[in-house]
PDB file of C-alpha atoms and ligand atoms in Angstrom:
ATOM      1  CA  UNK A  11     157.894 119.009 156.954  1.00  0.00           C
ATOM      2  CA  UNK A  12     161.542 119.757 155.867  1.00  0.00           C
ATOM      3  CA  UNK A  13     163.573 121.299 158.524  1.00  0.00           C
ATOM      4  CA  UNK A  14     165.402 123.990 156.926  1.00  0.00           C
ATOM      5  CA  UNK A  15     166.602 125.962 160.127  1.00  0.00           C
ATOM      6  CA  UNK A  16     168.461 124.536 162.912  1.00  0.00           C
ATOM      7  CA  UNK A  17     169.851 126.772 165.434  1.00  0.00           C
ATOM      8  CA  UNK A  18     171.102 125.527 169.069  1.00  0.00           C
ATOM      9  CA  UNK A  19     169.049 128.085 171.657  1.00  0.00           C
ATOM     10  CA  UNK A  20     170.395 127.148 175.357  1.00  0.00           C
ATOM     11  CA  UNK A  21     171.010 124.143 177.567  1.00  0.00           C
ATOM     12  CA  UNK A  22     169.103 123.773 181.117  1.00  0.00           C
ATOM     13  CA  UNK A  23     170.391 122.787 184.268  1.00  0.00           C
ATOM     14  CA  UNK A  24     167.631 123.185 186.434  1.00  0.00           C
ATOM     15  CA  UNK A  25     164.191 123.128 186.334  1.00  0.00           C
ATOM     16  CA  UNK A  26     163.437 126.358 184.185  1.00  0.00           C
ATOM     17  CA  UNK A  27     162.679 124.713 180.581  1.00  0.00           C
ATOM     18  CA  UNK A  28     160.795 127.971 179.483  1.00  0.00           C
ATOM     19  CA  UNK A  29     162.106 129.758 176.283  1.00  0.00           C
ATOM     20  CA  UNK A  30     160.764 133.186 176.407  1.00  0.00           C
ATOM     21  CA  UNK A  31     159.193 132.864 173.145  1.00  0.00           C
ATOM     22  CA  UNK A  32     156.774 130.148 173.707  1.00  0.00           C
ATOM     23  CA  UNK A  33     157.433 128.022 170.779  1.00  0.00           C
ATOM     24  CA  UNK A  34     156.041 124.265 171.039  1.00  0.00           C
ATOM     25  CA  UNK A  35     158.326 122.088 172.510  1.00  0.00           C
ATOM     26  CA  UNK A  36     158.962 118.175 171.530  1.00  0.00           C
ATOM     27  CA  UNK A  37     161.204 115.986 173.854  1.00  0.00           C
ATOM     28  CA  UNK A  38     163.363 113.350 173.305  1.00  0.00           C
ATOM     29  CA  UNK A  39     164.012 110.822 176.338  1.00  0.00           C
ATOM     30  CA  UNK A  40     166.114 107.563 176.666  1.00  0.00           C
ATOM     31  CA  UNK A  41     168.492 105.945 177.813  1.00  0.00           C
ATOM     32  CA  UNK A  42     172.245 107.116 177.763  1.00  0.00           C
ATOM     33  CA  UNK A  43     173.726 106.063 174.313  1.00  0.00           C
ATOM     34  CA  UNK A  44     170.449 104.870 172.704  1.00  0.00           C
ATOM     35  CA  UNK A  45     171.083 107.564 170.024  1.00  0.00           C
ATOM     36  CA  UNK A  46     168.352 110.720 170.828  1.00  0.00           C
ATOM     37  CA  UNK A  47     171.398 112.919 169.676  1.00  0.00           C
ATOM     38  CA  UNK A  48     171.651 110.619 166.617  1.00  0.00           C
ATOM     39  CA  UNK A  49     168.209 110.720 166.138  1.00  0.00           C
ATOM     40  CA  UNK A  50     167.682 114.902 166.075  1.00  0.00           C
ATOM     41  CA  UNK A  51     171.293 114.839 163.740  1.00  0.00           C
ATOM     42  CA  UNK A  52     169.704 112.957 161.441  1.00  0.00           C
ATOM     43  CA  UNK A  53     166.069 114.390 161.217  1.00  0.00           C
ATOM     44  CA  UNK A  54     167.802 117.962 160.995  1.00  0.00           C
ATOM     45  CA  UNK A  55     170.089 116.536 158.302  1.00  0.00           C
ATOM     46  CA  UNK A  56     173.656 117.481 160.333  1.00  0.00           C
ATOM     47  CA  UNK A  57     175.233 115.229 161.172  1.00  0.00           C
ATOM     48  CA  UNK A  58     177.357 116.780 163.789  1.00  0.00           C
ATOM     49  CA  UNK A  59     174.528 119.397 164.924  1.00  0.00           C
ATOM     50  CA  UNK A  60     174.048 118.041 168.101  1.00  0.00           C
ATOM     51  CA  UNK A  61     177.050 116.335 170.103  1.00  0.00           C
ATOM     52  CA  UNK A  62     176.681 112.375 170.483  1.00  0.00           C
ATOM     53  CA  UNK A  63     179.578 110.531 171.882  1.00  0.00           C
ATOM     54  CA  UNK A  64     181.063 107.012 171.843  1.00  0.00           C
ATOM     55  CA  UNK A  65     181.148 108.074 175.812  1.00  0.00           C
ATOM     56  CA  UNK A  66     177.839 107.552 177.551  1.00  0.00           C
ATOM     57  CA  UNK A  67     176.244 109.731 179.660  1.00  0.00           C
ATOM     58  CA  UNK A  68     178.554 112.848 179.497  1.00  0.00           C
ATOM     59  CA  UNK A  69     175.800 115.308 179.011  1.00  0.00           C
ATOM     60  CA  UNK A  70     173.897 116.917 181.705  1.00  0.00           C
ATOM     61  CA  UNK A  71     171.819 119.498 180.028  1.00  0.00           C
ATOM     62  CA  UNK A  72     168.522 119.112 178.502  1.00  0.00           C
ATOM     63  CA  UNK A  73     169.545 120.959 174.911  1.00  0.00           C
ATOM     64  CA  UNK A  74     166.808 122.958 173.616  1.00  0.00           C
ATOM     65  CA  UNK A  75     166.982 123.051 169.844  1.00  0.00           C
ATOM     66  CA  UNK A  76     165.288 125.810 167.751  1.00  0.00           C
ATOM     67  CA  UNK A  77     163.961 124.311 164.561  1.00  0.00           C
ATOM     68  CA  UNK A  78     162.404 126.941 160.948  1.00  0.00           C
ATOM     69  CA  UNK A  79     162.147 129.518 163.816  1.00  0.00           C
ATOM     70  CA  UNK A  80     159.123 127.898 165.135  1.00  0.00           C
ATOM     71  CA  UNK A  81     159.606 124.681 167.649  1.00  0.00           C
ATOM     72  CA  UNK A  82     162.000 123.090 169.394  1.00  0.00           C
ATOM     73  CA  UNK A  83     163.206 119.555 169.755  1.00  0.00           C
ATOM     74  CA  UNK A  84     164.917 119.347 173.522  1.00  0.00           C
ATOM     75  CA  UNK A  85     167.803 116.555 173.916  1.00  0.00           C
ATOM     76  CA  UNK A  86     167.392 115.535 177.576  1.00  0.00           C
ATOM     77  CA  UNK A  87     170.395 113.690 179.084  1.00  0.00           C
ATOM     78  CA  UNK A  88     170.345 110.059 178.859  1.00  0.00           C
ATOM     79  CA  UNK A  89     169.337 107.821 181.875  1.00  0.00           C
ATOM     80  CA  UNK A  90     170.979 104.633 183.087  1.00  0.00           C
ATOM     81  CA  UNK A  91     174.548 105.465 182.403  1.00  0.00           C
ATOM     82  CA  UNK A  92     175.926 102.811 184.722  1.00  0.00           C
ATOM     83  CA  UNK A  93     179.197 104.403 185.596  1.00  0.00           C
ATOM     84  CA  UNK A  94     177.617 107.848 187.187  1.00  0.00           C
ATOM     85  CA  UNK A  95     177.047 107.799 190.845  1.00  0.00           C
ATOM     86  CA  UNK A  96     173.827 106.651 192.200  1.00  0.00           C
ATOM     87  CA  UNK A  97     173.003 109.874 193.109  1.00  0.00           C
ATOM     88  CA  UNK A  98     173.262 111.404 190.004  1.00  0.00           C
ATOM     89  CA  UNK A  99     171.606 108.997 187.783  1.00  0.00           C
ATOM     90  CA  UNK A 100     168.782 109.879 190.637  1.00  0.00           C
ATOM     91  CA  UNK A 101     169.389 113.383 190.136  1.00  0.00           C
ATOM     92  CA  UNK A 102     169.167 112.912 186.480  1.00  0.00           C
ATOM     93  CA  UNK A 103     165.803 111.226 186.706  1.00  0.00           C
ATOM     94  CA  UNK A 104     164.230 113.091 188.663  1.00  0.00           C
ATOM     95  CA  UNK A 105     164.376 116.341 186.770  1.00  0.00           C
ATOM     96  CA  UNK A 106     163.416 114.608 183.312  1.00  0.00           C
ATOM     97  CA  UNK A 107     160.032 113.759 186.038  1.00  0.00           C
ATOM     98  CA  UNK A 108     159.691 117.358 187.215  1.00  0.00           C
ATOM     99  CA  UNK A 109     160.219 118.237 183.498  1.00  0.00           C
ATOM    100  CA  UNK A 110     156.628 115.895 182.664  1.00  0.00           C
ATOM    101  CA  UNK A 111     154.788 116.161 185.659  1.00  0.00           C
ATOM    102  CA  UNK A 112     155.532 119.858 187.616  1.00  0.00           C
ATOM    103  CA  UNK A 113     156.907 122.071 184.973  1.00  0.00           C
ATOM    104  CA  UNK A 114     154.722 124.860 183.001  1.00  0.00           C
ATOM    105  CA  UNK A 115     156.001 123.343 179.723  1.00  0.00           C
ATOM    106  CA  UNK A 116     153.024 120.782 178.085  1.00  0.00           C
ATOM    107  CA  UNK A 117     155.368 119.507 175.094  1.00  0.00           C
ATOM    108  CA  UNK A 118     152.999 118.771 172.307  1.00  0.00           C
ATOM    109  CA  UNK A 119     154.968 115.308 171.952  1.00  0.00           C
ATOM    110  CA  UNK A 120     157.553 112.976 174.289  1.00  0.00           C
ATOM    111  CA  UNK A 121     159.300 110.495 172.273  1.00  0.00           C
ATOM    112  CA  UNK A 122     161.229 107.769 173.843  1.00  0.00           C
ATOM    113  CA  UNK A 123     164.553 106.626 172.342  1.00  0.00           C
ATOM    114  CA  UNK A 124     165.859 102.919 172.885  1.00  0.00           C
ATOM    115  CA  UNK A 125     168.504 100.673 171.060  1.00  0.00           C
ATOM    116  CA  UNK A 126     166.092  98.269 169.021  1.00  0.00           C
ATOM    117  CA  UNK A 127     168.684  95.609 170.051  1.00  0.00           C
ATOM    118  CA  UNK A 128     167.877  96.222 173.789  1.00  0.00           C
ATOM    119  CA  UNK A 129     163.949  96.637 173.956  1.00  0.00           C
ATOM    120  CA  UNK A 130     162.440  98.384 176.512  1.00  0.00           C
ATOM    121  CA  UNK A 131     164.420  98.378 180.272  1.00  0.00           C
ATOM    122  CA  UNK A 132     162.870  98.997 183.671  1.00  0.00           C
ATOM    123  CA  UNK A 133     163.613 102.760 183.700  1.00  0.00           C
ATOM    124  CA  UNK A 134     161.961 103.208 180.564  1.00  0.00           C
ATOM    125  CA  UNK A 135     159.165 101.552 182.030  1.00  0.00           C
ATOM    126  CA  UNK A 136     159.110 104.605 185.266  1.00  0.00           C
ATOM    127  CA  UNK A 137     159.703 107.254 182.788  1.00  0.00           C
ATOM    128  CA  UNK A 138     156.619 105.726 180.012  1.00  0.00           C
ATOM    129  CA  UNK A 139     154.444 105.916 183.643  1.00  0.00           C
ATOM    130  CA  UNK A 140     155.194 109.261 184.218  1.00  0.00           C
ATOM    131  CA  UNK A 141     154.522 110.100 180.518  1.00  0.00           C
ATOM    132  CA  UNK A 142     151.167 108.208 180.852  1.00  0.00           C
ATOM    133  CA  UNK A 143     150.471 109.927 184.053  1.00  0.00           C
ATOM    134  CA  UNK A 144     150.360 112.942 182.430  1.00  0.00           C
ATOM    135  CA  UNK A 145     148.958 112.667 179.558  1.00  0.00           C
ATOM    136  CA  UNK A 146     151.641 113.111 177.288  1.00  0.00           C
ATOM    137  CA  UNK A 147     151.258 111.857 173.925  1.00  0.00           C
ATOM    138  CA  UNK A 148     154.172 109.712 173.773  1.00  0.00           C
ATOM    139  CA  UNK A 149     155.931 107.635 170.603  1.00  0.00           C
ATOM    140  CA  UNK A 150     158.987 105.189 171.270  1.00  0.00           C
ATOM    141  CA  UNK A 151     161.444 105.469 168.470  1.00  0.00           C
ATOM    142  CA  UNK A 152     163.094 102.162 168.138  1.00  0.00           C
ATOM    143  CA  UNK A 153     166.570 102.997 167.130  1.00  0.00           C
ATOM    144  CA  UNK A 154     169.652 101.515 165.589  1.00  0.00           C
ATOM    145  CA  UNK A 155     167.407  99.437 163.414  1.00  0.00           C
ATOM    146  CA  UNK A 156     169.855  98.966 161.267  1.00  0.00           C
ATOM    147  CA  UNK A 157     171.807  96.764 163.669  1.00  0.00           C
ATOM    148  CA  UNK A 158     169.220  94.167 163.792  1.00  0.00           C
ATOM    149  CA  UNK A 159     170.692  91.481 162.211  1.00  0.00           C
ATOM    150  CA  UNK A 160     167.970  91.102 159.018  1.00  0.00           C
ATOM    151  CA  UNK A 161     166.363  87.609 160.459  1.00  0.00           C
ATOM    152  CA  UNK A 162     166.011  88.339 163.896  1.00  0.00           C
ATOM    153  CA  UNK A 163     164.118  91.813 163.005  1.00  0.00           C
ATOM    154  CA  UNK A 164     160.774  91.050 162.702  1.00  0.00           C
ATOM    155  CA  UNK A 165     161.176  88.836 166.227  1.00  0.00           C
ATOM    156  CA  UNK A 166     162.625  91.626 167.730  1.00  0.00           C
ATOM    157  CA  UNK A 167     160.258  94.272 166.667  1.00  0.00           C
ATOM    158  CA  UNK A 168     156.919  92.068 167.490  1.00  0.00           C
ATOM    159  CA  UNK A 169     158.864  91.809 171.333  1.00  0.00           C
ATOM    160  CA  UNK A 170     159.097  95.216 171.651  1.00  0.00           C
ATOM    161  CA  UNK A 171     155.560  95.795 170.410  1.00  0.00           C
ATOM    162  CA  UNK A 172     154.128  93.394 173.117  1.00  0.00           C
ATOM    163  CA  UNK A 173     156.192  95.586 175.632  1.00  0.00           C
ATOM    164  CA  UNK A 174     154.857  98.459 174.886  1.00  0.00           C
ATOM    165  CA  UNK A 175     151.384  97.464 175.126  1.00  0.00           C
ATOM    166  CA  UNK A 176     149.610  99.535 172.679  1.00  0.00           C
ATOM    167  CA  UNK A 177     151.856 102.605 172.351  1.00  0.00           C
ATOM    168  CA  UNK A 178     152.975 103.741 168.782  1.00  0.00           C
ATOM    169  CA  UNK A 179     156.545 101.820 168.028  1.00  0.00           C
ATOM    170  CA  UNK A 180     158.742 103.565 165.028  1.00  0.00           C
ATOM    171  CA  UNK A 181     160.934 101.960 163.689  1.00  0.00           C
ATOM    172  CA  UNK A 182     164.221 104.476 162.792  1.00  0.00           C
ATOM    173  CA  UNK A 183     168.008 104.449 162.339  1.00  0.00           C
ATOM    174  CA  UNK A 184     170.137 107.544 162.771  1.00  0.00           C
ATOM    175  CA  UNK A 185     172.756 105.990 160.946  1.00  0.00           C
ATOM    176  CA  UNK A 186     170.832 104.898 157.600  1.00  0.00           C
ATOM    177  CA  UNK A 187     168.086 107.514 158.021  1.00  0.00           C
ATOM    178  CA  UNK A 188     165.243 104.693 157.775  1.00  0.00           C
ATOM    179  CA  UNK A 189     162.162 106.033 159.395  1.00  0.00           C
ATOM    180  CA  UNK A 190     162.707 110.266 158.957  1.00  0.00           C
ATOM    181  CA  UNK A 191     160.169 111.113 156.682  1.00  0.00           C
ATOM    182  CA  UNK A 192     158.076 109.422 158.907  1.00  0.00           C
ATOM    183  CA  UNK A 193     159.177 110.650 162.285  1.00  0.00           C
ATOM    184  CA  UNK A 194     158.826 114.319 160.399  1.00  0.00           C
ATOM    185  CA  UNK A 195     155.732 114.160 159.599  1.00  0.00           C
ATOM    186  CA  UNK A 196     154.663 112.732 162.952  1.00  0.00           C
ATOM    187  CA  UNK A 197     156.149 115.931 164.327  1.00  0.00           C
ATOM    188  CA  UNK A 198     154.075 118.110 161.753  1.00  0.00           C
ATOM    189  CA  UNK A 199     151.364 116.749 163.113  1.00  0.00           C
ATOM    190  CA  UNK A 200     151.927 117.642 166.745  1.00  0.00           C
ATOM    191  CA  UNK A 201     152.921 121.112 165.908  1.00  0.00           C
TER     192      UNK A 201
HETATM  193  N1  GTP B  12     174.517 101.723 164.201  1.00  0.00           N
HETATM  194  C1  GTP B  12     173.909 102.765 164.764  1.00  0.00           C
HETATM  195  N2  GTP B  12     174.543 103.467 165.730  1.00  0.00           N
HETATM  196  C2  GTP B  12     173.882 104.509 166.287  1.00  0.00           C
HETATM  197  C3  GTP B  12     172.558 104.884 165.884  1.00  0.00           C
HETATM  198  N3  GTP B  12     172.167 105.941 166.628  1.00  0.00           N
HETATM  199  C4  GTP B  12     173.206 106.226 167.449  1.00  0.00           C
HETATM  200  N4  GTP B  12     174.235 105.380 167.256  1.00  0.00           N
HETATM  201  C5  GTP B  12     175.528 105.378 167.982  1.00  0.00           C
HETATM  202  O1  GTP B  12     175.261 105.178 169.360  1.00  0.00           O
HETATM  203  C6  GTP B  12     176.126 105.971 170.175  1.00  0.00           C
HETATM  204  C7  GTP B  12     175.326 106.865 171.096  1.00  0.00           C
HETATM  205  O2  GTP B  12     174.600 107.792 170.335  1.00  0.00           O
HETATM  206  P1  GTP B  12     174.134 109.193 170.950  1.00  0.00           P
HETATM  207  O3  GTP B  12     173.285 109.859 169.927  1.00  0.00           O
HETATM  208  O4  GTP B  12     175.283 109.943 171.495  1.00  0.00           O
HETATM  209  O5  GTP B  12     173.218 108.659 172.168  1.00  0.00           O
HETATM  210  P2  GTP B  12     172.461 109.514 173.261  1.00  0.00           P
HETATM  211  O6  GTP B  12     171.186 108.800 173.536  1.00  0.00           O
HETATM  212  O7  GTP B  12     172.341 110.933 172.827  1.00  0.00           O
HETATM  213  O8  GTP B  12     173.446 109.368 174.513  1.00  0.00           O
HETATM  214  P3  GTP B  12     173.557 110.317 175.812  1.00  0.00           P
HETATM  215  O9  GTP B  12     173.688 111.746 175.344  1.00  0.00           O
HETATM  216  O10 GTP B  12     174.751 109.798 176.557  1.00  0.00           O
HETATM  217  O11 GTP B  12     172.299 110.103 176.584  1.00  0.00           O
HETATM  218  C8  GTP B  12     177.021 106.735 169.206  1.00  0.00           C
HETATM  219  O12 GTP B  12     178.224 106.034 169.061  1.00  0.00           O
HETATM  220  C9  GTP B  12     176.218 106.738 167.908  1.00  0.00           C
HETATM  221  O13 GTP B  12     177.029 106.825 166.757  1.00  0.00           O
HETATM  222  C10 GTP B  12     171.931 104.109 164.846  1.00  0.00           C
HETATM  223  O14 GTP B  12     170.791 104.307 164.447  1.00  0.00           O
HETATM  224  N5  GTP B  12     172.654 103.061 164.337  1.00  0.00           N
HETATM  225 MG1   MG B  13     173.043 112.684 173.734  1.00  0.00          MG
END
C-alpha cells in the first residue's frame, strides 16, 4: 500500500474519537518520545507531517490523520512523560483506556510504539492488558532500531520478544525507514 494522501483531519480532547465519516481507524500508543510521530512521518513519507519534538510529552491530543481518503492513523499522546503532574499522566492514561475499552470506535489495529533500546516498561504492560482485554489486535513496533548498537541487537530483540510473550514484535526505525514496507502492508491488511 503506498500512501499517497495525507491530510491532518482534527485533534481530540475528550472522549469523542468519532469522525463523521466512518473511515477505519488504526492507533498508535507509547510512551512519550518513543517516536509514534516519527513512526507515521516516516510511513507517510513527510517528514515533518506530524509534529515530534526533542521535548517529551508536549502533546495532549490524540491526532487523527486522514490517509488516500480512506483511513486514519490516530497519534495518541505519549504516556510516562516524567515531568507532567501525576494527575495528568493519570489523566492521560485513562482516556487512551476509555479510547480501547468504552468508546464506539473498534480500530481495526493498536500498535504499540517503544524505544528498542528501552524494551517494554510497566505502563506498557497496563496499556498491552487493556488492548488484550479487548480484543484488539495489537503489534508492538520496536523503534529506533537503528540505535542498537549492531552487536547487542539480536540480544536486545530476543529480550523484548520474551517480554512480549507471543505478540507480533516489528522491528522499525523512523529515522532509516527500516521496517515500512512492512509495517504498510501490515496496515493493508487490517484495512
Ligand atoms: N535515532 C532515532 N531517533 C528517533 C526515531 N524515532 C524517533 N526518534 C527521535 O525521538 C524523539 C521523539 O520522537 P517523537 O516522534 O516526537 O516521539 P513521540 O512518541 O511522538 O513523543 P510524544 O508525542 O511526546 O509522545 C525525537 O527526537 C525523534 O527525532 C528513530 O527511529 N531513530
Ligand atoms: Mg508525538
Amino acid at each position: 500500500m503506498k500512501i499517497l494522501k495525507t491530510e491532518f483531519a482534527r485533534g481530540v480532547i475528550g472522549n469523542d474519537y468519532s469522525t463523521g465519516d466512518g473511515f477505519p481507524q488504526i492507533a498508535f500508543l507509547g510512551r512519550s518520545n518513543s517516536g509514534k510521530s516519527s513512526v507515521i512521518n516516516s510511513l507517510t513519507g513527510k517528514k515533518n507531517f506530524v509534529k515530534s519534538s526533542k521535548v517529551p510529552g508536549k502533546t495532549l491530543e490524540a491526532n487523527f490523520f486522514r490517509m488516500n481518503d480512506s483511513f486514519y492513523l490516530v497519534d495518541f499522546p505519549g504516556y510516562g512523560y516524567a515531568r507532567r503532574s501525576i494527575a495528568d499522566r493519570n489523566r492521560m492514561v485513562k482516556r487512551i483506556f476509555w479510547y480501547l475499552e468504552f468508546s464506539n470506535i473498534r480500530p481495526k489495529a493498536v500498535f504499540l510504539v517503544i524505544d528498542a533500546n528501552v524494551g517494554l516498561t510497566k505502563l506498557d504492560w497496563e496499556m498491552l492488558q487493556i488492548v488484550k482485554k479487548n480484543n484488539h489486535k495489537i503489534i508492538i513496533i520496536a523503534n529506533k532500531a537503528d540505535k542498537l548498537a549492531k552487536a547487542k541487537r539480536a540480544e536486545k530483540i530476543s529480550s523484548i520478544i520474551q517480554e512480549a510473550q507471543g505478540l507480533q514484535i516489528l522491528e522499525y526505525s523512523a529515522k532509516t525507514d527500516e521496517g515500512k514496507d512492512e509495517l504498510s502492508n501490515i496496515i493493508a491488511s487490517f484495512l
